PDB file of C-alpha atoms and ligand atoms in Angstrom:
ATOM      1  CA  MET A1439      22.827  -9.634  54.886  1.00 49.00           C
ATOM      2  CA  ASN A1440      23.159 -12.497  57.183  1.00 58.00           C
ATOM      3  CA  LYS A1441      20.090 -14.392  56.280  1.00 87.00           C
ATOM      4  CA  ALA A1442      19.025 -16.027  53.135  1.00 93.00           C
ATOM      5  CA  GLU A1443      16.374 -14.145  51.080  1.00 94.00           C
ATOM      6  CA  LEU A1444      14.057 -15.511  48.597  1.00 95.00           C
ATOM      7  CA  GLN A1445      14.539 -14.083  45.152  1.00 95.00           C
ATOM      8  CA  LYS A1446      12.227 -16.308  43.035  1.00 97.00           C
ATOM      9  CA  SER A1447       9.710 -18.984  43.805  1.00 95.00           C
ATOM     10  CA  THR A1448       7.737 -21.041  40.988  1.00 96.00           C
ATOM     11  CA  GLU A1449       6.168 -24.339  41.247  1.00 94.00           C
ATOM     12  CA  ASN A1450       9.223 -26.091  40.216  1.00 95.00           C
ATOM     13  CA  TYR A1451      12.088 -24.265  41.366  1.00 96.00           C
ATOM     14  CA  SER A1452      13.192 -21.530  43.623  1.00 96.00           C
ATOM     15  CA  ILE A1453      16.216 -19.108  44.103  1.00 97.00           C
ATOM     16  CA  ALA A1454      17.526 -17.527  47.264  1.00 96.00           C
ATOM     17  CA  THR A1455      20.718 -15.557  48.048  1.00 95.00           C
ATOM     18  CA  VAL A1456      22.603 -14.773  51.064  1.00 93.00           C
ATOM     19  CA  GLY A1457      24.221 -11.888  49.035  1.00 92.00           C
ATOM     20  CA  ASN A1458      28.117 -11.669  48.638  1.00 90.00           C
ATOM     21  CA  LEU A1459      29.686 -14.805  50.183  1.00 87.00           C
ATOM     22  CA  ALA A1460      32.739 -12.842  51.034  1.00 84.00           C
ATOM     23  CA  THR A1461      30.846 -10.742  53.552  1.00 89.00           C
ATOM     24  CA  PHE A1462      28.116 -13.303  54.788  1.00 92.00           C
ATOM     25  CA  GLU A1463      28.286 -13.776  58.575  1.00 92.00           C
ATOM     26  CA  GLY A1464      26.531 -16.074  60.739  1.00 92.00           C
ATOM     27  CA  LYS A1465      24.310 -18.984  59.709  1.00 93.00           C
ATOM     28  CA  ALA A1466      21.505 -19.121  57.258  1.00 95.00           C
ATOM     29  CA  PHE A1467      19.118 -22.175  56.594  1.00 95.00           C
ATOM     30  CA  VAL A1468      17.096 -22.288  53.249  1.00 95.00           C
ATOM     31  CA  LYS A1469      14.824 -25.522  53.779  1.00 95.00           C
ATOM     32  CA  ASP A1470      11.762 -23.155  54.278  1.00 94.00           C
ATOM     33  CA  LEU A1471      12.678 -20.605  51.761  1.00 94.00           C
ATOM     34  CA  LEU A1472      13.334 -23.094  49.038  1.00 95.00           C
ATOM     35  CA  LYS A1473      10.664 -25.354  50.285  1.00 94.00           C
ATOM     36  CA  THR A1474      13.028 -28.415  49.998  1.00 95.00           C
ATOM     37  CA  THR A1475      11.660 -31.868  50.712  1.00 94.00           C
ATOM     38  CA  SER A1476      14.677 -34.103  50.884  1.00 95.00           C
ATOM     39  CA  VAL A1477      17.666 -31.996  52.479  1.00 96.00           C
ATOM     40  CA  GLU A1478      18.327 -28.924  54.554  1.00 97.00           C
ATOM     41  CA  VAL A1479      21.065 -26.788  53.324  1.00 97.00           C
ATOM     42  CA  SER A1480      22.743 -24.108  55.448  1.00 96.00           C
ATOM     43  CA  LEU A1481      25.563 -21.743  54.988  1.00 96.00           C
ATOM     44  CA  GLY A1482      27.637 -20.988  58.032  1.00 96.00           C
ATOM     45  CA  THR A1483      30.715 -18.732  58.715  1.00 96.00           C
ATOM     46  CA  LEU A1484      32.709 -18.680  62.187  1.00 97.00           C
ATOM     47  CA  GLN A1485      34.825 -15.865  62.968  1.00 96.00           C
ATOM     48  CA  PRO A1486      38.538 -16.383  64.077  1.00 97.00           C
ATOM     49  CA  GLY A1487      38.752 -18.173  67.470  1.00 98.00           C
ATOM     50  CA  CYS A1488      34.674 -18.838  67.296  1.00 97.00           C
ATOM     51  CA  SER A1489      32.995 -22.090  67.783  1.00 97.00           C
ATOM     52  CA  VAL A1490      29.430 -23.047  67.215  1.00 96.00           C
ATOM     53  CA  PRO A1491      27.862 -22.066  70.617  1.00 95.00           C
ATOM     54  CA  PHE A1492      26.823 -25.726  71.420  1.00 97.00           C
ATOM     55  CA  PHE A1493      27.626 -29.364  70.495  1.00 98.00           C
ATOM     56  CA  HIS A1494      24.796 -31.196  68.750  1.00 98.00           C
ATOM     57  CA  HIS A1495      24.031 -34.543  67.089  1.00 98.00           C
ATOM     58  CA  HIS A1496      20.897 -35.672  64.850  1.00 98.00           C
ATOM     59  CA  LYS A1497      18.141 -38.219  65.166  1.00 98.00           C
ATOM     60  CA  GLN A1498      18.042 -39.354  61.780  1.00 98.00           C
ATOM     61  CA  ASN A1499      20.021 -37.010  59.471  1.00 98.00           C
ATOM     62  CA  GLU A1500      23.624 -37.252  58.369  1.00 98.00           C
ATOM     63  CA  GLU A1501      25.444 -33.963  57.582  1.00 98.00           C
ATOM     64  CA  VAL A1502      28.039 -33.273  54.737  1.00 98.00           C
ATOM     65  CA  TYR A1503      30.016 -30.077  55.428  1.00 98.00           C
ATOM     66  CA  VAL A1504      32.034 -28.455  52.492  1.00 98.00           C
ATOM     67  CA  VAL A1505      34.372 -25.986  53.669  1.00 98.00           C
ATOM     68  CA  LEU A1506      34.438 -22.975  51.356  1.00 96.00           C
ATOM     69  CA  SER A1507      37.366 -21.080  53.035  1.00 96.00           C
ATOM     70  CA  GLY A1508      39.451 -20.745  55.898  1.00 97.00           C
ATOM     71  CA  GLU A1509      40.794 -23.171  58.501  1.00 98.00           C
ATOM     72  CA  GLY A1510      39.210 -24.987  61.450  1.00 98.00           C
ATOM     73  CA  VAL A1511      38.697 -28.068  63.494  1.00 98.00           C
ATOM     74  CA  PHE A1512      35.640 -30.361  63.512  1.00 98.00           C
ATOM     75  CA  ILE A1513      35.078 -31.858  66.898  1.00 98.00           C
ATOM     76  CA  LEU A1514      33.708 -35.229  66.316  1.00 98.00           C
ATOM     77  CA  ASP A1515      32.736 -37.575  69.417  1.00 98.00           C
ATOM     78  CA  GLY A1516      35.491 -35.538  71.032  1.00 97.00           C
ATOM     79  CA  LYS A1517      38.208 -35.957  68.507  1.00 98.00           C
ATOM     80  CA  GLU A1518      39.563 -32.844  66.648  1.00 98.00           C
ATOM     81  CA  GLU A1519      39.872 -33.190  63.020  1.00 98.00           C
ATOM     82  CA  PRO A1520      41.755 -30.217  61.072  1.00 98.00           C
ATOM     83  CA  VAL A1521      39.738 -28.965  57.956  1.00 98.00           C
ATOM     84  CA  SER A1522      40.540 -26.187  55.516  1.00 98.00           C
ATOM     85  CA  SER A1523      39.092 -24.660  52.101  1.00 97.00           C
ATOM     86  CA  GLY A1524      38.019 -27.898  50.002  1.00 98.00           C
ATOM     87  CA  SER A1525      37.500 -30.155  52.995  1.00 98.00           C
ATOM     88  CA  ILE A1526      34.406 -32.207  52.613  1.00 98.00           C
ATOM     89  CA  VAL A1527      33.283 -34.005  55.928  1.00 98.00           C
ATOM     90  CA  ARG A1528      30.479 -36.597  56.431  1.00 98.00           C
ATOM     91  CA  VAL A1529      29.061 -36.891  59.872  1.00 98.00           C
ATOM     92  CA  ALA A1530      26.629 -39.790  61.056  1.00 98.00           C
ATOM     93  CA  PRO A1531      23.590 -38.653  62.885  1.00 98.00           C
ATOM     94  CA  ALA A1532      24.632 -39.784  66.341  1.00 98.00           C
ATOM     95  CA  VAL A1533      27.932 -38.187  66.313  1.00 98.00           C
ATOM     96  CA  SER A1534      28.412 -35.341  68.616  1.00 98.00           C
ATOM     97  CA  ARG A1535      29.808 -32.291  66.842  1.00 98.00           C
ATOM     98  CA  ASN A1536      31.028 -29.070  67.046  1.00 98.00           C
ATOM     99  CA  THR A1537      33.184 -26.645  64.631  1.00 98.00           C
ATOM    100  CA  LYS A1538      35.779 -24.073  65.442  1.00 98.00           C
ATOM    101  CA  CYS A1539      37.562 -21.429  63.394  1.00 98.00           C
ATOM    102  CA  THR A1540      41.254 -21.873  64.198  1.00 98.00           C
ATOM    103  CA  GLY A1541      42.672 -19.722  61.262  1.00 98.00           C
ATOM    104  CA  LYS A1542      43.083 -15.871  60.907  1.00 98.00           C
ATOM    105  CA  GLU A1543      40.264 -15.599  58.278  1.00 96.00           C
ATOM    106  CA  PRO A1544      36.582 -16.581  59.026  1.00 96.00           C
ATOM    107  CA  LEU A1545      35.784 -20.366  58.305  1.00 97.00           C
ATOM    108  CA  ALA A1546      32.920 -20.523  55.861  1.00 97.00           C
ATOM    109  CA  TYR A1547      31.080 -23.790  54.991  1.00 97.00           C
ATOM    110  CA  ILE A1548      27.913 -25.289  53.625  1.00 97.00           C
ATOM    111  CA  CYS A1549      26.118 -28.026  55.537  1.00 98.00           C
ATOM    112  CA  ILE A1550      23.967 -30.426  53.724  1.00 98.00           C
ATOM    113  CA  GLN A1551      21.679 -32.640  55.812  1.00 98.00           C
ATOM    114  CA  GLY A1552      19.447 -35.519  54.542  1.00 97.00           C
ATOM    115  CA  LYS A1553      17.984 -38.566  56.143  1.00 97.00           C
ATOM    116  CA  GLU A1554      20.819 -41.363  56.647  1.00 97.00           C
ATOM    117  CA  GLY A1555      20.158 -44.190  54.108  1.00 96.00           C
ATOM    118  CA  SER A1556      17.386 -42.493  52.140  1.00 96.00           C
ATOM    119  CA  LEU A1557      19.485 -42.004  48.964  1.00 94.00           C
ATOM    120  CA  GLU A1558      18.339 -44.501  46.221  1.00 94.00           C
ATOM    121  CA  GLN A1559      19.402 -43.116  43.084  1.00 94.00           C
ATOM    122  CA  TYR A1560      22.003 -40.380  42.411  1.00 92.00           C
ATOM    123  CA  THR A1561      24.139 -38.985  39.460  1.00 91.00           C
ATOM    124  CA  MET A1562      23.928 -41.176  36.521  1.00 90.00           C
ATOM    125  CA  THR A1563      21.214 -43.547  37.960  1.00 94.00           C
ATOM    126  CA  ASP A1564      18.939 -40.502  38.631  1.00 94.00           C
ATOM    127  CA  GLY A1565      19.923 -38.101  36.049  1.00 95.00           C
ATOM    128  CA  VAL A1566      18.672 -38.101  32.679  1.00 94.00           C
ATOM    129  CA  VAL A1567      20.804 -36.552  29.884  1.00 94.00           C
ATOM    130  CA  GLU A1568      18.614 -34.758  27.415  1.00 95.00           C
ATOM    131  CA  GLN A1569      19.539 -34.178  23.708  1.00 90.00           C
TER     132      GLN A1569
HETATM  133 ZN1   ZN B3053      23.318 -30.610  62.377  1.00 59.73          ZN
END
């Protein structure tokens, strides 16, 4: 499977899967499947030596990349920044970006994008612990 697939959708939650993360290849976006309203989330993998086929930037969304496995570089406004499993990278909307897998194993990552400056409450200011 190289696309996300909806498993369950109710009025209040939805569940999708890309199958086994170890064998996932390519890129899968889940906003439409999960009907998210504040973030887009995608899962991506790049094979050794491969880059995203284009540079891009955003109009209003910042992105946070969480590297799940592998090694690579983020090219941010022309500057190469090495990343590896466990790296978490925030990129402002206007920054030109690309990602390349430089290791011997695929580079797997999650990308979360949301409108820059829109987060008003989070963790303990938004979360309500229930008894
Ligand atoms: Zn992007």
